[in-house]
Coordinates of C-alpha atoms in Angstrom, one line a residue:
X1 CA 65.3 -33.2 32.4
X2 CA 62.1 -35.3 31.8
X3 CA 63.0 -37.5 34.8
X4 CA 63.5 -34.4 37.0
X5 CA 60.0 -33.0 36.0
X6 CA 58.5 -36.4 36.8
X7 CA 60.0 -36.6 40.2
X8 CA 59.0 -33.0 40.9
X9 CA 55.4 -33.7 40.0
X10 CA 55.4 -36.8 42.1
X11 CA 56.5 -34.9 45.2
X12 CA 54.0 -32.2 44.6
X13 CA 51.2 -34.7 44.2
X14 CA 52.2 -36.5 47.4
X15 CA 52.1 -33.2 49.3
X16 CA 48.7 -32.3 48.0
X17 CA 47.4 -35.8 48.9
X18 CA 48.9 -35.6 52.5
X19 CA 47.3 -32.2 53.0
X20 CA 43.9 -33.5 51.9
X21 CA 44.2 -36.5 54.3
X22 CA 45.0 -34.2 57.2
X23 CA 42.1 -31.9 56.5
X24 CA 39.8 -34.8 56.1
X25 CA 40.9 -36.3 59.4
X26 CA 40.3 -32.9 61.1
X27 CA 36.7 -33.1 59.8
X28 CA 35.9 -36.7 60.8
X29 CA 38.0 -37.3 64.0
X30 CA 36.6 -36.1 67.4
X31 CA 37.7 -32.6 68.4
X32 CA 39.1 -31.7 71.8
X33 CA 36.3 -31.4 74.4
X34 CA 36.1 -28.9 77.2
X35 CA 34.8 -30.5 80.4
X36 CA 34.4 -29.6 84.1
X37 CA 36.7 -31.7 86.4
X38 CA 36.1 -32.1 90.1
X39 CA 39.0 -30.9 92.2
X40 CA 40.1 -32.4 95.5
X41 CA 38.0 -30.0 97.6
X42 CA 34.9 -30.6 95.6
X43 CA 35.4 -27.4 93.4
X44 CA 35.4 -27.7 89.6
X45 CA 37.9 -26.6 87.1
X46 CA 37.7 -26.3 83.3
X47 CA 40.0 -28.6 81.3
X48 CA 40.4 -29.4 77.6
X49 CA 40.5 -33.1 77.0
X50 CA 41.5 -34.8 73.8
X51 CA 39.0 -37.6 73.1
X52 CA 40.3 -38.5 69.7
X53 CA 41.5 -42.1 69.3
X54 CA 45.3 -42.6 69.1
X55 CA 47.5 -45.7 68.8
X56 CA 46.9 -46.3 72.5
X57 CA 44.2 -45.1 74.9
X58 CA 44.8 -42.0 77.0
X59 CA 43.4 -42.5 80.5
X60 CA 44.9 -39.4 82.1
X61 CA 41.7 -37.4 82.3
X62 CA 39.6 -40.4 83.5
X63 CA 42.2 -41.3 86.1
X64 CA 42.9 -37.8 87.4
X65 CA 39.2 -36.9 87.6
X66 CA 38.1 -40.1 89.3
X67 CA 40.9 -41.2 91.7
X68 CA 40.0 -38.5 94.3
X69 CA 36.6 -40.0 94.8
X70 CA 37.7 -43.6 95.5
X71 CA 38.2 -44.4 99.2
X72 CA 39.8 -47.1 101.3
X73 CA 37.3 -49.0 103.5
X74 CA 38.6 -50.7 106.7
X75 CA 36.1 -53.0 108.4
X76 CA 36.2 -54.5 111.9
X77 CA 34.1 -57.6 112.6
X78 CA 33.7 -59.0 116.1
X79 CA 33.6 -62.8 115.9
X80 CA 33.0 -65.4 118.5
X81 CA 35.7 -68.0 118.8
X82 CA 35.0 -71.3 120.6
X83 CA 37.5 -73.0 122.9
X84 CA 37.8 -76.6 123.8
X85 CA 36.2 -77.0 127.2
X86 CA 35.3 -80.0 129.4
X87 CA 31.9 -81.4 128.3
X88 CA 30.9 -81.4 132.0
X89 CA 31.2 -77.6 132.1
X90 CA 29.4 -77.2 128.8
X91 CA 26.5 -79.3 130.2
X92 CA 26.1 -76.9 133.2
X93 CA 27.1 -73.6 131.7
X94 CA 26.2 -73.9 128.0
X95 CA 28.2 -73.3 124.8
X96 CA 28.7 -69.6 125.4
X97 CA 30.9 -70.5 128.4
X98 CA 33.8 -71.5 126.1
X99 CA 33.4 -68.6 123.6
X100 CA 35.6 -65.5 123.4
X101 CA 35.1 -62.4 121.3
X102 CA 37.9 -61.7 118.8
X103 CA 38.2 -58.8 116.4
X104 CA 39.0 -59.4 112.7
X105 CA 40.0 -56.8 110.2
X106 CA 39.0 -56.6 106.6
X107 CA 39.2 -54.0 103.8
X108 CA 37.8 -53.0 100.5
X109 CA 37.1 -49.9 98.5
X110 CA 34.3 -47.4 98.0
X111 CA 33.2 -44.6 95.7
X112 CA 31.9 -41.2 96.8
X113 CA 28.7 -40.5 94.8
X114 CA 27.6 -37.3 96.6
X115 CA 29.6 -34.4 98.1
X116 CA 27.7 -34.7 101.4
X117 CA 29.4 -38.1 102.2
X118 CA 27.4 -40.9 100.6
X119 CA 29.6 -43.8 99.5
X120 CA 28.7 -46.9 97.6
X121 CA 30.6 -50.2 98.1
X122 CA 29.9 -53.9 98.1
X123 CA 27.6 -55.6 100.6
X124 CA 30.2 -58.3 101.2
X125 CA 32.8 -55.7 102.2
X126 CA 30.8 -54.4 105.1
X127 CA 28.6 -57.4 106.0
X128 CA 28.6 -58.1 109.8
X129 CA 30.8 -55.1 110.5
X130 CA 30.9 -53.8 114.0
X131 CA 32.8 -50.6 112.9
X132 CA 33.8 -49.1 109.6
X133 CA 36.5 -46.5 108.8
X134 CA 36.9 -44.7 105.5
X135 CA 40.2 -43.1 104.4
X136 CA 40.0 -40.5 101.6
X137 CA 42.5 -39.9 98.9
X138 CA 43.9 -36.9 100.9
X139 CA 44.4 -39.2 103.9
X140 CA 41.5 -37.9 106.0
X141 CA 39.8 -40.6 107.9
X142 CA 36.1 -40.8 109.0
X143 CA 33.9 -43.2 110.8
X144 CA 31.2 -44.5 108.5
X145 CA 27.7 -45.8 109.1
X146 CA 25.8 -48.2 107.0
X147 CA 22.7 -46.5 105.5
X148 CA 21.5 -49.7 103.9
X149 CA 22.5 -52.9 102.0
X150 CA 21.1 -54.9 99.2
X151 CA 22.4 -58.5 99.3
X152 CA 20.6 -59.4 96.0
X153 CA 22.9 -57.0 94.1
X154 CA 25.8 -57.0 96.5
X155 CA 25.5 -53.2 96.9
X156 CA 25.8 -51.2 100.2
X157 CA 25.6 -47.5 100.9
X158 CA 27.7 -45.8 103.6
X159 CA 27.6 -42.3 105.0
X160 CA 30.4 -40.2 106.5
X161 CA 29.9 -36.8 108.1
X162 CA 31.6 -34.5 105.7
X163 CA 30.8 -32.0 103.0
X164 CA 32.4 -30.8 99.8
X165 CA 33.8 -34.2 98.9
X166 CA 34.9 -35.1 95.3
X167 CA 32.6 -37.4 93.5
X168 CA 32.4 -39.5 90.3
X169 CA 29.4 -38.9 88.1
X170 CA 27.3 -41.9 87.1
X171 CA 27.5 -43.0 83.5
X172 CA 25.1 -45.2 81.5
X173 CA 26.3 -48.8 81.8
X174 CA 23.8 -49.8 79.2
X175 CA 25.8 -47.7 76.7
X176 CA 29.0 -49.7 77.3
X177 CA 30.2 -51.5 74.2
X178 CA 32.3 -54.7 73.9
X179 CA 35.9 -53.8 73.5
X180 CA 35.5 -50.3 75.1
X181 CA 38.4 -49.3 77.3
X182 CA 37.8 -48.9 81.1
X183 CA 39.9 -48.4 84.2
X184 CA 39.5 -50.0 87.6
X185 CA 40.4 -47.9 90.7
X186 CA 40.7 -49.3 94.2
X187 CA 42.9 -50.6 97.0
X188 CA 44.1 -54.1 96.1
X189 CA 45.7 -56.4 98.7
X190 CA 46.8 -53.7 101.3
X191 CA 46.5 -50.2 102.7
X192 CA 49.8 -49.3 101.0
X193 CA 48.3 -49.9 97.6
X194 CA 45.5 -47.4 97.9
X195 CA 44.2 -45.7 94.7
X196 CA 45.8 -48.2 92.4
X197 CA 44.6 -47.8 88.8
X198 CA 44.5 -50.6 86.2
X199 CA 43.2 -50.6 82.7
X200 CA 41.4 -53.1 80.4
X201 CA 38.5 -53.5 78.0
X202 CA 34.9 -54.6 78.4
X203 CA 35.1 -58.4 77.7
X204 CA 31.4 -59.2 78.1
X205 CA 28.1 -57.9 79.5
X206 CA 25.2 -59.6 81.2
X207 CA 27.5 -62.1 82.9
X208 CA 26.3 -64.3 85.8
X209 CA 28.3 -66.5 88.1
X210 CA 27.6 -69.9 89.7
X211 CA 25.5 -69.4 92.9
X212 CA 26.2 -72.1 95.5
X213 CA 24.6 -70.3 98.4
X214 CA 21.0 -70.6 97.4
X215 CA 20.4 -66.9 98.0
X216 CA 18.5 -64.8 95.6
X217 CA 20.9 -62.8 93.4
X218 CA 20.4 -60.3 90.6
X219 CA 23.5 -60.7 88.4
X220 CA 24.2 -59.0 85.1
X221 CA 27.9 -58.2 85.6
X222 CA 30.2 -56.3 83.4
X223 CA 33.2 -58.5 82.7
X224 CA 36.5 -56.8 82.1
X225 CA 40.2 -57.8 81.9
X226 CA 41.3 -54.8 84.1
X227 CA 43.4 -56.3 86.9
X228 CA 41.3 -56.5 90.1
X229 CA 42.4 -58.2 93.3
X230 CA 41.0 -58.7 96.9
X231 CA 40.6 -55.2 98.3
X232 CA 39.4 -53.8 95.0
X233 CA 35.9 -54.8 95.9
X234 CA 33.6 -51.8 96.0
X235 CA 36.0 -49.7 93.9
X236 CA 35.2 -47.8 90.7
X237 CA 35.0 -49.0 87.1
X238 CA 35.3 -45.8 85.0
X239 CA 35.1 -45.1 81.3
X240 CA 37.4 -42.8 79.3
X241 CA 35.1 -39.8 80.1
X242 CA 35.6 -40.3 83.8
X243 CA 32.1 -41.6 84.5
X244 CA 31.3 -44.4 86.9
X245 CA 30.0 -47.4 84.9
X246 CA 30.4 -50.1 87.5
X247 CA 31.4 -51.1 91.0
X248 CA 34.1 -53.8 91.0
X249 CA 32.8 -56.8 93.0
X250 CA 34.3 -60.2 92.1
X251 CA 36.9 -62.2 90.3
X252 CA 37.0 -65.8 89.1
X253 CA 40.4 -67.3 90.0
X254 CA 41.9 -70.6 91.0
X255 CA 44.3 -68.9 93.4
X256 CA 42.2 -66.1 94.9
X257 CA 44.1 -63.4 93.0
X258 CA 43.6 -61.9 89.6
X259 CA 43.9 -64.2 86.7
X260 CA 42.4 -62.3 83.8
X261 CA 38.7 -62.0 84.7
X262 CA 37.0 -59.4 86.8
X263 CA 33.3 -58.4 87.3
X264 CA 31.5 -55.2 88.2
X265 CA 27.9 -54.4 89.1
X266 CA 26.6 -52.1 86.4
X267 CA 26.2 -48.4 87.4
X268 CA 22.5 -48.3 86.3
X269 CA 21.8 -50.9 89.0
X270 CA 24.0 -49.2 91.6
X271 CA 22.4 -45.8 91.0
X272 CA 18.9 -47.2 91.4
X273 CA 19.8 -49.1 94.6
X274 CA 21.6 -46.1 96.1
X275 CA 18.8 -43.7 95.3
X276 CA 16.2 -46.0 96.9
X277 CA 18.3 -46.4 100.1
X278 CA 18.7 -42.6 100.4
X279 CA 15.1 -41.8 99.6
X280 CA 13.3 -44.7 101.3
X281 CA 15.7 -46.5 103.5
X282 CA 15.1 -49.7 101.7
X283 CA 15.1 -51.0 98.1
X284 CA 11.8 -50.7 96.3
X285 CA 12.1 -53.6 93.9
X286 CA 9.6 -54.3 91.1
X287 CA 8.4 -57.8 90.6
X288 CA 7.2 -59.2 87.2
X289 CA 6.0 -62.6 88.4
X290 CA 7.4 -65.1 86.0
X291 CA 9.7 -68.1 85.9
X292 CA 12.0 -68.2 82.9
X293 CA 14.8 -70.0 81.2
X294 CA 17.3 -69.2 78.3
X295 CA 16.4 -70.3 74.8
X296 CA 18.1 -73.6 74.2
X297 CA 18.3 -75.7 71.0
X298 CA 15.1 -77.7 72.0
X299 CA 13.0 -74.5 72.5
X300 CA 14.4 -72.9 69.4
X301 CA 13.5 -75.9 67.3
X302 CA 10.0 -76.3 68.7
X303 CA 9.2 -72.7 68.2
X304 CA 11.0 -72.4 64.9
X305 CA 13.1 -69.5 66.2
X306 CA 15.7 -68.0 63.9
X307 CA 17.7 -66.6 66.9
X308 CA 18.4 -67.7 70.5
X309 CA 18.0 -64.1 71.8
X310 CA 15.3 -63.6 74.4
X311 CA 14.0 -65.7 77.3
X312 CA 11.3 -68.4 77.4
X313 CA 8.5 -68.0 80.0
X314 CA 8.0 -71.3 81.9
X315 CA 5.2 -70.0 84.1
X316 CA 3.3 -66.9 85.0
X317 CA 2.2 -66.5 88.6
X318 CA -1.5 -65.9 89.1
X319 CA -2.3 -62.3 90.1
X320 CA 1.2 -61.1 89.2
X321 CA 2.0 -58.1 87.0
X322 CA 2.8 -60.4 84.1
X323 CA -0.5 -62.2 84.5
X324 CA -2.5 -58.9 84.6
X325 CA -0.7 -57.7 81.5
X326 CA -1.6 -60.8 79.5
X327 CA 1.7 -62.6 79.3
X328 CA 1.5 -66.4 79.0
X329 CA 3.5 -69.5 79.5
X330 CA 5.4 -70.2 76.2
X331 CA 5.9 -66.5 75.3
X332 CA 9.5 -65.5 74.4
X333 CA 10.4 -62.1 75.8
X334 CA 12.3 -60.1 73.2
X335 CA 12.5 -56.6 74.8
X336 CA 11.5 -54.7 77.9
X337 CA 11.1 -51.0 77.8
X338 CA 12.6 -50.9 74.4
X339 CA 15.8 -52.7 75.5
X340 CA 16.6 -56.0 73.7
X341 CA 16.7 -59.0 76.0
X342 CA 19.6 -61.3 75.4
X343 CA 19.1 -63.7 78.3
X344 CA 17.7 -64.2 81.9
X345 CA 20.3 -61.8 83.4
X346 CA 19.1 -59.1 81.0
X347 CA 15.5 -59.5 82.4
X348 CA 16.7 -59.3 86.0
X349 CA 18.8 -56.2 85.3
X350 CA 16.0 -54.4 83.4
X351 CA 13.2 -55.2 85.8
X352 CA 15.4 -54.3 88.7
X353 CA 15.6 -50.7 87.3
X354 CA 11.9 -50.2 87.8
X355 CA 10.0 -49.2 90.9
X356 CA 6.6 -50.7 91.9
X357 CA 3.9 -48.9 90.0
X358 CA 6.1 -48.1 87.0
X359 CA 4.8 -49.1 83.5
X360 CA 6.8 -50.7 80.7
X361 CA 6.1 -52.2 77.3
X362 CA 7.2 -55.8 77.0
X363 CA 7.5 -57.3 73.5
X364 CA 7.1 -61.1 73.2
X365 CA 7.1 -63.6 70.4
X366 CA 3.8 -65.7 70.5
X367 CA 2.8 -68.2 67.8
X368 CA 5.4 -66.7 65.4
X369 CA 4.2 -63.1 65.8
X370 CA 5.5 -60.2 67.9
X371 CA 3.0 -58.8 70.4
X372 CA 3.5 -55.9 72.8
X373 CA 1.9 -55.7 76.3
X374 CA 2.1 -52.9 78.8
X375 CA 3.0 -54.1 82.3
X376 CA 2.5 -52.3 85.6
X377 CA 5.0 -53.7 88.0
X378 CA 4.1 -54.8 91.5
X379 CA 6.1 -54.8 94.7
X380 CA 7.0 -58.1 96.4
X381 CA 4.5 -57.4 99.2
X382 CA 1.7 -56.6 96.7
X383 CA 2.2 -60.0 95.1
X384 CA 1.5 -61.8 98.4
X385 CA -0.9 -64.7 97.9
X386 CA -0.2 -65.3 94.2
X387 CA 0.3 -69.0 93.5
X388 CA 2.7 -70.6 91.0
X389 CA 2.3 -73.8 89.0
X390 CA 3.8 -75.9 91.9
X391 CA 1.3 -74.6 94.4
X392 CA 3.8 -72.3 96.2
X393 CA 2.4 -69.0 97.5
X394 CA 4.2 -65.7 97.3
X395 CA 4.9 -64.2 100.8
X396 CA 6.9 -61.0 101.1
X397 CA 9.4 -62.0 98.5
X398 CA 9.5 -65.7 99.5
X399 CA 7.5 -68.7 98.2
X400 CA 6.0 -70.9 100.8
X401 CA 3.9 -74.1 100.6
X402 CA 2.1 -76.6 102.8
X403 CA 4.4 -79.1 104.5
X404 CA 4.1 -82.2 106.6
X405 CA 4.9 -80.5 109.9
X406 CA 4.3 -76.9 109.1
X407 CA 4.8 -74.4 106.2
X408 CA 7.9 -74.9 104.1
X409 CA 9.9 -72.0 102.7
X410 CA 10.5 -73.0 99.1
X411 CA 12.6 -70.1 98.0
X412 CA 13.6 -66.6 99.1
X413 CA 13.7 -63.6 96.7
X414 CA 13.9 -59.8 97.3
X415 CA 11.6 -58.6 100.0
X416 CA 11.1 -58.5 103.8
X417 CA 11.6 -62.3 104.2
X418 CA 15.1 -62.0 102.7
X419 CA 15.9 -59.0 104.8
X420 CA 14.7 -60.9 107.9
X421 CA 17.1 -63.8 107.2
X422 CA 14.7 -66.4 106.0
X423 CA 16.2 -69.3 104.1
X424 CA 14.9 -72.0 101.8
X425 CA 14.1 -75.3 103.5
X426 CA 13.0 -73.8 106.8
X427 CA 9.7 -75.1 108.2
X428 CA 7.6 -72.3 109.8
X429 CA 5.7 -73.6 112.8
X430 CA 4.5 -70.4 114.5
X431 CA 3.6 -66.9 113.3
X432 CA 3.1 -64.3 116.1
X433 CA 2.9 -67.3 118.5
X434 CA 0.0 -68.9 116.6
X435 CA 0.6 -72.4 115.2
X436 CA 0.5 -72.8 111.4
X437 CA 0.1 -75.8 109.2
X438 CA -0.9 -74.3 105.8
X439 CA 0.4 -71.4 103.7
X440 CA -2.9 -69.6 104.0
X441 CA -2.5 -69.6 107.8
X442 CA 0.7 -67.7 107.5
X443 CA -0.9 -65.2 105.1
X444 CA -3.9 -64.7 107.4
X445 CA -2.0 -64.1 110.6
X446 CA 0.5 -61.7 108.8
X447 CA -2.5 -59.8 107.3
X448 CA -4.0 -59.3 110.8
X449 CA -0.7 -58.2 112.3
X450 CA -0.6 -54.4 112.9
X451 CA 3.1 -53.7 113.3
X452 CA 5.3 -56.8 112.9
X453 CA 5.4 -60.4 111.9
X454 CA 7.5 -62.8 114.0
X455 CA 8.1 -66.4 112.9
X456 CA 9.5 -69.5 114.7
X457 CA 10.6 -72.6 112.8
X458 CA 13.2 -75.3 112.3
X459 CA 15.9 -75.8 109.8
X460 CA 16.1 -79.0 107.7
X461 CA 18.6 -80.3 110.2
X462 CA 16.2 -79.7 113.1
X463 CA 17.7 -76.6 114.6
X464 CA 15.3 -73.9 115.9
X465 CA 15.3 -70.5 114.0
X466 CA 13.6 -67.2 114.7
X467 CA 13.1 -64.2 112.3
X468 CA 10.7 -61.4 111.7
X469 CA 10.1 -58.0 110.1
X470 CA 8.1 -54.9 110.5
X471 CA 5.1 -54.3 108.3
X472 CA 5.6 -50.6 107.9

């Protein structure tokens, strides 16, 4: 009898404990959330979504709400192909005599961001395209035009003539956390695999990749292990809420196919670039005016730093936004606009989010003490004429300096020179048909020009080059 009572009390106690645990979980776990979901025609419907964590993630809401707004992008590029011809004919008729035009096809993905037909994709997907076709999830096909591109971030904006299209709302890529689940949506490898959905986690943030082209790049990629292959470029990276947190852009692979690592441009960068291209027709990029490097062991030891977070300022350009605010060589930038700076890519990403004329507080470590300065950002053109420690002069986003046989382009950053096709190493010999031998000549002639600036020069190999831009 005593054993029976003991067993009965044990069962009763277990039941009370289980009930208490269930009630406690009801209190602490996230409740179902009612959200508006975009339908295929652009209309919205109300749906209840369970956002509570389970043994495995549930992507049904994110996938179903986002897949309709991811499109297939087909690109046609007209390329010239040279044929072997007799040197005698080449001498009389030139190189173009032996060239034929040949059409090449390429493909990628894109994301509809506005119901009236604005689509974001990668610049490398549509670069040099002679025609672009976009196929929607419902198989409708449209001709697309390029509204604008930004090679520095590898973002491009397309437009199709349609209304009422489904969209993916922008999410806050800064709020992404390591280990957070995300899905990638795109058209890997072929047309037949359109709207493929893969899942993974955020593996890292603020990633950069080796740059062998010498071009100016703003890289602060989101790294994930969601499977991405050629054709996924320009597709959507989406969080569990169905928000766009990135545009898939690249993989690192020995074979050219997915091998565990994929990279996406953060949505905060994409949104700013797309807004600028829609509102202004070009990217209005802020310039801080510093050269910088990561905190290494040597710097950390010399400055007696307890952490390697932040970036070290190597130089401050005279007349730049940083110079006017009071930043100095040797300062360590800890935060910009309240956002902690982990490395150089963090600075690029944060500054890229501002427009010329915007103000931000920058906190630095100087002589062991934290100091905060307010910076008013300048545009690349406004920084013309500022000189760095090497004597190079800022000129519409590029840096130029006096050379032996003209004016050498030292580097090319965001601005009109980059958009015109200028490249490092080129020697500028003429500006608007006037010979130049010093950087100040280039600045003077460009300042006098009313509408446009046209330059003639030679490459390091001695080939002639021509490029120019409008001042307005």
